Backbone as JSON, one array per atom type, in Angstrom:
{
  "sequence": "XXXXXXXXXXXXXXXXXXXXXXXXXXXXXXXXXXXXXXXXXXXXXXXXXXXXXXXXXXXXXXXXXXXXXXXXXXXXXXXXXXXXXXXXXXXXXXXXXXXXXXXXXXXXXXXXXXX",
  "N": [[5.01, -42.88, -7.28], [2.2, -41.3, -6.98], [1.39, -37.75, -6.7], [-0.96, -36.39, -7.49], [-4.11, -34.45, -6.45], [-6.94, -36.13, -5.84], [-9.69, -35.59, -5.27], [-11.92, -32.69, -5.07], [-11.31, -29.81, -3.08], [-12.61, -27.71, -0.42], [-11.62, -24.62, 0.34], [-12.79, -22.2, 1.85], [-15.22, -21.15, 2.83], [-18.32, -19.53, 4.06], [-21.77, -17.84, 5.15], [-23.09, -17.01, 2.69], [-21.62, -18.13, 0.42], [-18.4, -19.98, -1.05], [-15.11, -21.04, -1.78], [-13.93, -23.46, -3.81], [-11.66, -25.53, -4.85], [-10.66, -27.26, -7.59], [-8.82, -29.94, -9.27], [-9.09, -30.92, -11.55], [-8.11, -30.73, -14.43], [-6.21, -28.32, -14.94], [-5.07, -25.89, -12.21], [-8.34, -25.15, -11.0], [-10.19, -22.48, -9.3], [-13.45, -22.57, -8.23], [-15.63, -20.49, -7.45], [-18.06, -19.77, -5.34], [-20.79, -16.82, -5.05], [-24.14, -16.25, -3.52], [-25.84, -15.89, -5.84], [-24.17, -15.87, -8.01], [-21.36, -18.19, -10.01], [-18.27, -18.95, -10.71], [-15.66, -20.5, -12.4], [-12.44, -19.89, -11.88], [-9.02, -18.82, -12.12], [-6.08, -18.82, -10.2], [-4.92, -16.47, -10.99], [-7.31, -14.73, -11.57], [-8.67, -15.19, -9.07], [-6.63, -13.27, -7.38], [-7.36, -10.85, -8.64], [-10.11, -10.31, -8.6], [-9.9, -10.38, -5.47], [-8.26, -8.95, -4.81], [-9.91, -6.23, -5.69], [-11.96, -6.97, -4.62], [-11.23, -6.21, -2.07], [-10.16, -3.21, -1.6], [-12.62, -2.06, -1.32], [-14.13, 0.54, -0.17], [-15.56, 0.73, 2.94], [-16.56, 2.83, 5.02], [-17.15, 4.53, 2.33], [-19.38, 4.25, 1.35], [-23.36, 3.01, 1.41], [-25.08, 2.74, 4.44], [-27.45, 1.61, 3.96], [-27.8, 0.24, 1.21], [-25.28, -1.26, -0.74], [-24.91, 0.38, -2.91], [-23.58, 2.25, -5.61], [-21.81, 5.52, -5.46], [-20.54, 8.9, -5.93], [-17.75, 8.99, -4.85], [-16.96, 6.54, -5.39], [-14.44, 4.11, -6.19], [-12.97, 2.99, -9.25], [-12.15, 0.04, -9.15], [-13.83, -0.46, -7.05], [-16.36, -0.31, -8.73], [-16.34, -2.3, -10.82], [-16.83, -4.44, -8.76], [-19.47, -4.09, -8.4], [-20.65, -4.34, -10.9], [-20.19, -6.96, -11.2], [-21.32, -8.47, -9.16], [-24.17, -7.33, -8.14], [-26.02, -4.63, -6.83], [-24.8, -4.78, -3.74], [-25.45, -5.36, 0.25], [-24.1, -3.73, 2.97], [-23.72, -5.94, 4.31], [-23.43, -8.23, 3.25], [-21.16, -7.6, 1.69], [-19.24, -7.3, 3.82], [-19.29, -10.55, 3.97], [-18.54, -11.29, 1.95], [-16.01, -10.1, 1.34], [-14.78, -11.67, 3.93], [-14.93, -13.57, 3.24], [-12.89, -14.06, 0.77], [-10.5, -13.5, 1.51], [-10.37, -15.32, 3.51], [-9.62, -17.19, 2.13], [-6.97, -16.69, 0.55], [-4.88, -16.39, 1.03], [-4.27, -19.24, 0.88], [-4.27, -20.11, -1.89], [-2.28, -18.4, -3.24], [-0.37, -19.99, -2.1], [-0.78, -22.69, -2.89], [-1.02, -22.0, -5.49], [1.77, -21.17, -6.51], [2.82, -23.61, -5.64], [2.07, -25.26, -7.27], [2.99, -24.26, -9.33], [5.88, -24.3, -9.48], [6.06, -27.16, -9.4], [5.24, -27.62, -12.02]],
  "CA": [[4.1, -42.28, -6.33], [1.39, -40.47, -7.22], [0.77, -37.06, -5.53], [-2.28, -35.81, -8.04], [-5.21, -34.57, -5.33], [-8.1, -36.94, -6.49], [-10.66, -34.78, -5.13], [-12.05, -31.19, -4.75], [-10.77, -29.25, -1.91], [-12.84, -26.75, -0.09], [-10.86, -23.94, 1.13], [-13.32, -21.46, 2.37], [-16.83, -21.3, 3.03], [-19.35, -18.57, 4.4], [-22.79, -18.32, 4.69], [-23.36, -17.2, 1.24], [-20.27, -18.49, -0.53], [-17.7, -20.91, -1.09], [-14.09, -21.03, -2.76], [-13.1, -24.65, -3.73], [-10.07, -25.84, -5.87], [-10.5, -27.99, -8.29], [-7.67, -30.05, -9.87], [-9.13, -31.95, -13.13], [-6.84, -30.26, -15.88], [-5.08, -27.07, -14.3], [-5.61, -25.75, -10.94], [-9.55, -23.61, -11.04], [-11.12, -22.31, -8.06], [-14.54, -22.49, -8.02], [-16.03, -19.35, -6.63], [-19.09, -19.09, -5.2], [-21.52, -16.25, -3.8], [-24.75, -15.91, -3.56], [-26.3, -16.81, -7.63], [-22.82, -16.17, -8.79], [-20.37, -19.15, -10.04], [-17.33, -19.02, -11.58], [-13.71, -20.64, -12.36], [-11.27, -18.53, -11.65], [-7.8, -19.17, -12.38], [-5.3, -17.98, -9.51], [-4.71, -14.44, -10.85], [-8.5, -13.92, -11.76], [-8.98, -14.84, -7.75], [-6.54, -12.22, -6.7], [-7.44, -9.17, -9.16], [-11.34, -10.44, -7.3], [-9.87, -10.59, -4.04], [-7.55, -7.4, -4.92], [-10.83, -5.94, -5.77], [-12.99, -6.38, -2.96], [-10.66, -5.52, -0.53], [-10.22, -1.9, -2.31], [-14.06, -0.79, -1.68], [-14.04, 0.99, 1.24], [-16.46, 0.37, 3.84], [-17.44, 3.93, 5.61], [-18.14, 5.47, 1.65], [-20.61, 2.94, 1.13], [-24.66, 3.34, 1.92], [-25.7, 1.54, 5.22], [-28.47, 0.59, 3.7], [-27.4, -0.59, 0.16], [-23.71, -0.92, -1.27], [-25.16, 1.35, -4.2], [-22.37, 3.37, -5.8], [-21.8, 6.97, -5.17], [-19.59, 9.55, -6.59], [-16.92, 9.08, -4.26], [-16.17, 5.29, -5.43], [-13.2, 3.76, -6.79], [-13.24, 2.34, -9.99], [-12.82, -1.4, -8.56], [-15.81, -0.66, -6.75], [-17.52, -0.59, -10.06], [-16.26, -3.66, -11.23], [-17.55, -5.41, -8.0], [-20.5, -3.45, -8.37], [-21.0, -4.91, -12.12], [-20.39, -8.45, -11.35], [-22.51, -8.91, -8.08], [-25.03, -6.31, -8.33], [-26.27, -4.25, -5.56], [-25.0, -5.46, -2.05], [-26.01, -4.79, 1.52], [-23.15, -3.53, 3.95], [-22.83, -7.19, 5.52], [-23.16, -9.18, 1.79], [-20.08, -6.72, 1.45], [-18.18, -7.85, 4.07], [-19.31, -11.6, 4.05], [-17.83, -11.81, 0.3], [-14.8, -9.85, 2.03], [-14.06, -12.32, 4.6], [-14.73, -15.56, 1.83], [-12.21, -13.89, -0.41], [-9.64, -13.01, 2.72], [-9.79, -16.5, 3.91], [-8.91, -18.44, 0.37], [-6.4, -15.55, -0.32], [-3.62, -17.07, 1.46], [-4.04, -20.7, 0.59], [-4.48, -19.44, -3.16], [-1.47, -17.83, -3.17], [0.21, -20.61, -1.39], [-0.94, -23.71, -3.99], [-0.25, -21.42, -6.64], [3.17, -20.7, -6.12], [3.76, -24.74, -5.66], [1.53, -26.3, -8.55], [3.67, -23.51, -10.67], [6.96, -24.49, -9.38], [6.08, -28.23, -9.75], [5.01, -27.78, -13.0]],
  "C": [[3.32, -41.17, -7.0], [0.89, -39.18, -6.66], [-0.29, -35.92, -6.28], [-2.94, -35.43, -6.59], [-5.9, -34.66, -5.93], [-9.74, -36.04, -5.91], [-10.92, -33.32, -4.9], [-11.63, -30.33, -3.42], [-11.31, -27.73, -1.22], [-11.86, -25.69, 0.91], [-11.21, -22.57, 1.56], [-14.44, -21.45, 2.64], [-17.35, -20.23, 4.33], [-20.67, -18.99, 4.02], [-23.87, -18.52, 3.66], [-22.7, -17.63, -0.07], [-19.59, -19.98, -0.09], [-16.32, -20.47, -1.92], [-13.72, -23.11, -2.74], [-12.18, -24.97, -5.2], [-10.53, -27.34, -6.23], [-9.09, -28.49, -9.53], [-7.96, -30.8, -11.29], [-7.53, -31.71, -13.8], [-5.8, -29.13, -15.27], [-6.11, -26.86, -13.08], [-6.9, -24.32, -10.83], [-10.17, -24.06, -9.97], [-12.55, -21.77, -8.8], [-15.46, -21.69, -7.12], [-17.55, -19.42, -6.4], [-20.11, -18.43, -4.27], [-22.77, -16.17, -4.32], [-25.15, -17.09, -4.67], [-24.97, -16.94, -8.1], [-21.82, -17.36, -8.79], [-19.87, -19.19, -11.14], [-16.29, -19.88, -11.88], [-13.17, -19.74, -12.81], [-9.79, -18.97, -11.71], [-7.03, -18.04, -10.7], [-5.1, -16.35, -9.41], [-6.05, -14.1, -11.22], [-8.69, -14.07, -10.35], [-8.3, -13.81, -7.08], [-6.76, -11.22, -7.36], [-9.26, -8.98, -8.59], [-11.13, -10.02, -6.04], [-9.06, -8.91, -3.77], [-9.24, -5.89, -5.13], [-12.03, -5.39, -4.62], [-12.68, -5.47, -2.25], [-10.26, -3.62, -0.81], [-11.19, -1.39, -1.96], [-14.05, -0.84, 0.36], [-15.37, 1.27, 2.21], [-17.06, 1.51, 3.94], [-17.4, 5.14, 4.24], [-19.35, 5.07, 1.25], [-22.16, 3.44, 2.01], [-24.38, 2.61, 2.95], [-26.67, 0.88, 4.38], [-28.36, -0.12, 2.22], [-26.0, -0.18, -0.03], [-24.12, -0.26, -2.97], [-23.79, 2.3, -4.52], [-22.67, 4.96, -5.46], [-21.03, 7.49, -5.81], [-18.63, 9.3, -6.28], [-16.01, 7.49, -4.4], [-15.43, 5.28, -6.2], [-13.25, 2.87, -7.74], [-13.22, 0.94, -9.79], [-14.37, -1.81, -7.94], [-16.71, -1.05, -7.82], [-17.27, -1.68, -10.48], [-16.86, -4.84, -10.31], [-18.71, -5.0, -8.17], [-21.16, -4.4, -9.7], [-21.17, -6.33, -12.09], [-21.22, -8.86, -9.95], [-23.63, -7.83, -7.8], [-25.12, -5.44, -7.25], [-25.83, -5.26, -4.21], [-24.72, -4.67, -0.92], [-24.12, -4.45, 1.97], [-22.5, -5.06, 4.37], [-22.96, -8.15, 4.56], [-21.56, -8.21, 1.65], [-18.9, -7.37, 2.2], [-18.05, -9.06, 4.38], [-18.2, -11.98, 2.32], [-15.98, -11.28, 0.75], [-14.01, -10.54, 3.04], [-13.89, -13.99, 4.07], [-12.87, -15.11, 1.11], [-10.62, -13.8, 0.65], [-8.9, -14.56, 3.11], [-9.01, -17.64, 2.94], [-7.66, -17.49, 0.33], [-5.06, -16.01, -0.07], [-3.04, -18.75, 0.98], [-3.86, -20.65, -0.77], [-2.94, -19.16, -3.55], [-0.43, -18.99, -3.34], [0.72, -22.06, -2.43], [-0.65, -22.96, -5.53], [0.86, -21.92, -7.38], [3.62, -22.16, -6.55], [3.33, -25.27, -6.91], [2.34, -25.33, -9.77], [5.55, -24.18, -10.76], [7.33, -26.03, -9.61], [5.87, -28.42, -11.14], [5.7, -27.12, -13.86]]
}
């Protein structure tokens, strides 16, 4: 019995993003927001997802997610890899990364323990 999964598996989607799992060779999620697309291996999606969820909403501009003095060095790293974003690009990439974060975790855990 074969229990490969023969095709791609979306396991999030927003209106500027996506996360889907791809199984070719090892298990890479396929991240994407906006222009940005990556594979991401399991622990590069949670030190991303660890990431996001770190930048704190009310130090943030309303009107751009521009840095300030008061940010947290993760901030800068999201800051570096998606450039400037709005308040609600902020928390659309925050509720992509939220919703994969569990299933992520989840297939991890088993494609490690199977393998």
């Amino acid at each position: 019995m074969n229990n490969r999964i023969k095709c791609p598996l979306q396991l999030a989607r927003t209106r500027q993003g996506e996360i889907v799992l791809h199984t070719d060779t090892e298990f890479q999620y396929a991240f994407t927001f906006g222009s940005l697309h990556r594979l991401l291996t399991a622990e590069q999606f949670h030190l991303l997802h660890n990431s996001a969820l770190s930048v704190d909403l009310g130090k943030l501009s309303t009107q751009t997610g521009q840095q300030t003095s008061e940010t947290t060095p993760p901030t800068a790293l999201i800051f570096t890899l998606f450039g400037s974003l709005t308040r609600s690009e902020l928390l659309e990439l925050k509720n992509l990364l939220g919703k994969a974060a569990l299933l992520v975790t989840t297939l991890a855990r088993a494609y490690h323990h199977v393998n």
